[in-house]
Amino acid sequence: MMITLENVTLVYGGNPGHQALSDINLKIRQGESWALIGPSGCGKSSLLFLMSGLLLPTTGSVKVFNEPVTRPRKDVALILQDYGLFPWKTVWENVALGLRLRHYRKPEIKKIVDRLLKSLGLAAFQHKYPNQLSGGQRQRVAVARALAVEPSILLMDEPFSALDALTREKLQHMVLDIWKTRNITLVFVTHNIEEAVFLGQKIAIMSPQPGKILRIINNEQMGSLDYRLSSQFHRQCTKVRQLLEGK
Amino acid sequence: MRRHFIWWQYLLSICMLFLIWEITAKLLVHAAFPGPVAAVTTFARAVRGELLTHFIISTYRVIASLLLAIVAAVPLGLLLGRIDWLDRLVSPMVYVIYPVPKIVFFPLIMILLGIGDFSKIFIITLIVFFQVLVTTRDAVREVSAASIYSARSLGAKGWQIYRHVIIPACLPKLITALRISLGTAIAVLFLAETVVGSTGLGYYILSAMYRAEYSEMFAGIISMGLLGLMLYLGLEVVEKWLCGWQRL
Ligand SMILES: Nc1ncnc2c1ncn2[C@@H]1O[C@H](COP(=O)(O)OP(=O)(O)OP(=O)(O)O)[C@@H](O)[C@H]1O
Ligand SMILES: [Mg+2]
């Protein structure tokens, strides 16, 4: 089992404190792709933070590769809601940072970063700063930075929410491709029903106050670019929508 | 978009300044207020003599004070901004001392540290120290939680978080604080140099006044202005070098 959450609750500090998550149980297998969807404030980001080791659960356990998560792990990469790029570093430096922190040698860093930037179509922007890029380009830089350290698990928090429809679709295709070719376990948060159904092999529907997992939908037919056009895709979207609307 | 250094704009401003000066001198007609031509002529002559020595001494005192203040205040500010218990311990003390005009301690400092360079450097350092300390600590607190999370998820710990996130995020504010402190530093320098000693631009200006050498006094004032301008431009260069990303 890649990621296991057992009876997890999360209460944010303060008195009396705010219960963000309640009784979460999840089993995510190696190589799966999971979509987390739910209304704003239901604890989706908090759930990713728990999986990435940035937060610890108040009760219950979070395990990756059957080891309790106590701090950020080397094999888990997280892309934050607003990409989390550093405006004071160039594209190249942003992508190289994870490798630098892991004390890779310079020539090796250069090899990895150059290859990655090229494959994501970012080579021309390598000396630019994040402020000089479009939203879609920034998102690709964030993906490149996460992939540079070759994670086994990629966590993404609303990766495409700030993008226009076409850019969004292109990047969804890119992520689908990455997921299929790299044998990565993918967990992403989204507000967008089509996105959840297009990219999520499993779709966890969450409900708020406190955040709970309402239902998990199997969506095994996903994985091809023309899935979007199939009637199955539309049936799944309708199902997710009805569950989100509480029907 | 922020201003770039464009030399002709500076030249134009200086010409304007001289024009206003000339007009004021003409209207005032007072021996103690010579026009810019007389002042600049005297400056050009005096700077080849002892004025240069005084200028260098004053420059050394300001730069030494600023560096000392940075070395002492920045690390402490970086710690206070991140470590709550330390901040709760130290900050009340800072708040009590911060609004007290530190210059009132100058007599005491002279008694303790003597009347040489060191007491002058110390008083300037003391004043700039608090400004830099408070700015640094507040800047650290304002660093977004997201960027720290982002660095931690990439594997950054301890010093690496400072190195890659906190310090670069705080630098622009730190440089702004230094720019503001620069004015205070030079004012305090002037005061300290006029109180005691026979070196520095403050002494030069005051002694020229006592001797009723008013063009010489103004040559000293011009030197003070140049000192400020020089340090200001120096900061500008440092800012461009370290915070270039901000201006994009
Ligand atoms: N640091 C914090 N301290 C206290 N409460 C918090 C903190 N972070 C989040 N919360 C609260 O916990 C709940 C879950 O937050 P979270 O950010 O996980 O929601 P989300 O589902 O990601 O929302 P969105 O879709 O708007 O991003 C919210 O009610 C939020 O107000
Ligand atoms: Mg969120």
Coordinates of N, CA, C and O in Angstrom, one line a residue, chain A residues 18-21 24 35-47 81 157-158 188-193 196 203-215 240-247:
Chain A
H18 N -10.0 24.3 15.6 CA -11.0 24.1 14.5 C -10.8 22.7 13.9 O -9.7 22.4 13.4
Q19 N -11.8 21.9 13.9 CA -11.7 20.5 13.4 C -11.8 20.6 11.9 O -12.9 20.8 11.3
A20 N -10.7 20.3 11.2 CA -10.7 20.4 9.7 C -11.0 19.1 9.1 O -11.7 19.0 8.0
L21 N -10.6 18.0 9.7 CA -10.8 16.7 9.1 C -11.3 15.7 10.2 O -10.8 15.8 11.4
I24 N -10.9 10.1 8.7 CA -10.6 9.9 7.3 C -9.9 8.5 7.2 O -8.9 8.2 7.9
A35 N -8.4 11.6 -7.3 CA -8.9 13.0 -7.3 C -9.6 13.2 -6.0 O -10.4 12.4 -5.5
L36 N -9.3 14.3 -5.3 CA -10.1 14.7 -4.1 C -10.9 15.9 -4.5 O -10.4 16.9 -5.0
I37 N -12.2 15.8 -4.3 CA -13.1 16.9 -4.7 C -14.1 17.2 -3.6 O -14.5 16.3 -2.9
G38 N -14.4 18.5 -3.5 CA -15.3 18.8 -2.4 C -15.4 20.3 -2.3 O -14.6 21.0 -2.9
P39 N -16.4 20.8 -1.6 CA -16.6 22.3 -1.5 C -15.4 23.0 -0.8 O -14.7 22.3 -0.1
S40 N -15.3 24.3 -1.0 CA -14.2 25.0 -0.4 C -14.3 24.9 1.1 O -15.3 24.9 1.8
G41 N -13.1 24.7 1.7 CA -13.0 24.6 3.2 C -13.3 23.2 3.7 O -13.3 23.1 5.0
C42 N -13.4 22.2 2.9 CA -13.7 20.9 3.4 C -12.5 20.1 3.8 O -12.5 19.0 4.3
G43 N -11.3 20.7 3.7 CA -10.1 20.1 4.2 C -9.3 19.4 3.1 O -8.4 18.6 3.5
K44 N -9.4 19.7 1.9 CA -8.7 19.0 0.8 C -7.2 19.3 0.9 O -6.4 18.4 0.9
S45 N -6.9 20.6 1.1 CA -5.5 21.0 1.2 C -4.9 20.4 2.4 O -3.8 19.9 2.4
S46 N -5.6 20.4 3.5 CA -5.1 19.8 4.8 C -4.8 18.4 4.6 O -3.8 17.9 5.1
L47 N -5.6 17.7 3.8 CA -5.4 16.2 3.6 C -4.1 16.0 2.8 O -3.3 15.1 3.2
Q81 N -1.1 25.0 -3.8 CA -2.3 25.6 -4.5 C -1.9 26.8 -5.4 O -2.4 26.9 -6.5
D157 N -2.2 20.4 -5.4 CA -3.3 21.1 -4.8 C -3.9 22.1 -5.9 O -3.3 23.1 -6.2
E158 N -5.1 21.8 -6.4 CA -5.7 22.6 -7.4 C -4.8 23.1 -8.4 O -4.6 24.3 -8.6
F188 N -4.5 14.4 -6.5 CA -4.7 15.8 -6.7 C -6.0 16.3 -6.2 O -7.0 15.6 -6.2
V189 N -6.0 17.6 -5.9 CA -7.2 18.2 -5.4 C -7.8 19.1 -6.5 O -7.1 19.7 -7.3
T190 N -9.1 19.1 -6.7 CA -9.7 19.9 -7.7 C -11.1 20.4 -7.3 O -11.7 19.7 -6.4
H191 N -11.5 21.5 -7.9 CA -12.9 21.9 -7.7 C -13.7 21.5 -8.9 O -14.9 21.7 -9.0
N192 N -13.0 21.0 -9.9 CA -13.6 20.9 -11.3 C -14.0 19.5 -11.5 O -13.1 18.6 -11.5
I193 N -15.2 19.2 -11.8 CA -15.8 17.9 -11.9 C -15.2 17.2 -13.1 O -14.7 16.0 -13.0
A196 N -11.7 16.1 -12.4 CA -11.6 14.9 -11.5 C -11.9 13.6 -12.3 O -11.2 12.6 -12.1
I203 N -12.1 8.7 -7.4 CA -12.6 10.1 -7.1 C -13.1 10.1 -5.7 O -14.1 9.4 -5.4
A204 N -12.4 10.8 -4.8 CA -12.9 10.8 -3.4 C -13.7 12.1 -3.2 O -13.2 13.2 -3.4
I205 N -15.0 12.0 -2.9 CA -15.9 13.1 -2.7 C -15.9 13.5 -1.3 O -16.2 12.6 -0.4
M206 N -15.6 14.7 -1.0 CA -15.5 15.1 0.4 C -16.7 16.1 0.8 O -17.3 16.7 0.0
S207 N -17.0 16.0 2.1 CA -18.1 17.0 2.6 C -17.5 17.8 3.7 O -16.6 17.3 4.4
P208 N -18.0 19.0 3.9 CA -17.4 19.9 4.9 C -17.9 19.7 6.3 O -18.9 19.1 6.6
Q209 N -17.2 20.4 7.2 CA -17.6 20.7 8.6 C -18.0 19.5 9.4 O -19.2 19.4 9.7
P210 N -17.2 18.8 9.9 CA -15.7 18.7 9.6 C -15.5 17.9 8.3 O -16.4 17.1 8.0
G211 N -14.4 18.1 7.7 CA -14.1 17.4 6.4 C -14.2 15.9 6.6 O -13.6 15.3 7.5
K212 N -15.0 15.2 5.7 CA -15.1 13.8 5.7 C -15.0 13.3 4.3 O -15.3 14.0 3.3
I213 N -14.7 12.0 4.1 CA -14.9 11.4 2.8 C -16.3 10.8 2.7 O -16.6 9.9 3.4
L214 N -17.0 11.3 1.8 CA -18.4 11.0 1.6 C -18.5 9.7 0.8 O -19.3 8.8 1.1
R215 N -17.7 9.6 -0.2 CA -17.9 8.5 -1.2 C -16.6 8.4 -2.0 O -16.0 9.4 -2.3
V240 N -20.8 12.4 -10.1 CA -20.1 13.2 -9.1 C -20.8 14.5 -8.8 O -20.9 14.9 -7.6
R241 N -21.4 15.1 -9.8 CA -22.1 16.4 -9.5 C -23.3 16.1 -8.5 O -23.5 16.9 -7.6
Q242 N -24.0 15.0 -8.8 CA -25.2 14.7 -7.9 C -24.7 14.5 -6.4 O -25.3 15.0 -5.5
L243 N -23.6 13.8 -6.3 CA -23.1 13.5 -5.0 C -22.7 14.8 -4.3 O -22.9 15.0 -3.1
L244 N -22.0 15.7 -5.1 CA -21.5 16.9 -4.5 C -22.7 17.8 -4.1 O -22.6 18.5 -3.1
E245 N -23.8 17.7 -4.8 CA -24.9 18.5 -4.5 C -25.8 17.9 -3.4 O -26.8 18.4 -3.0
G246 N -25.3 16.7 -2.9 CA -26.0 16.1 -1.8 C -27.2 15.3 -2.2 O -28.1 15.1 -1.3
K247 N -27.3 14.9 -3.4 CA -28.5 14.1 -3.8 C -28.2 12.6 -3.6 O -27.1 12.1 -3.8

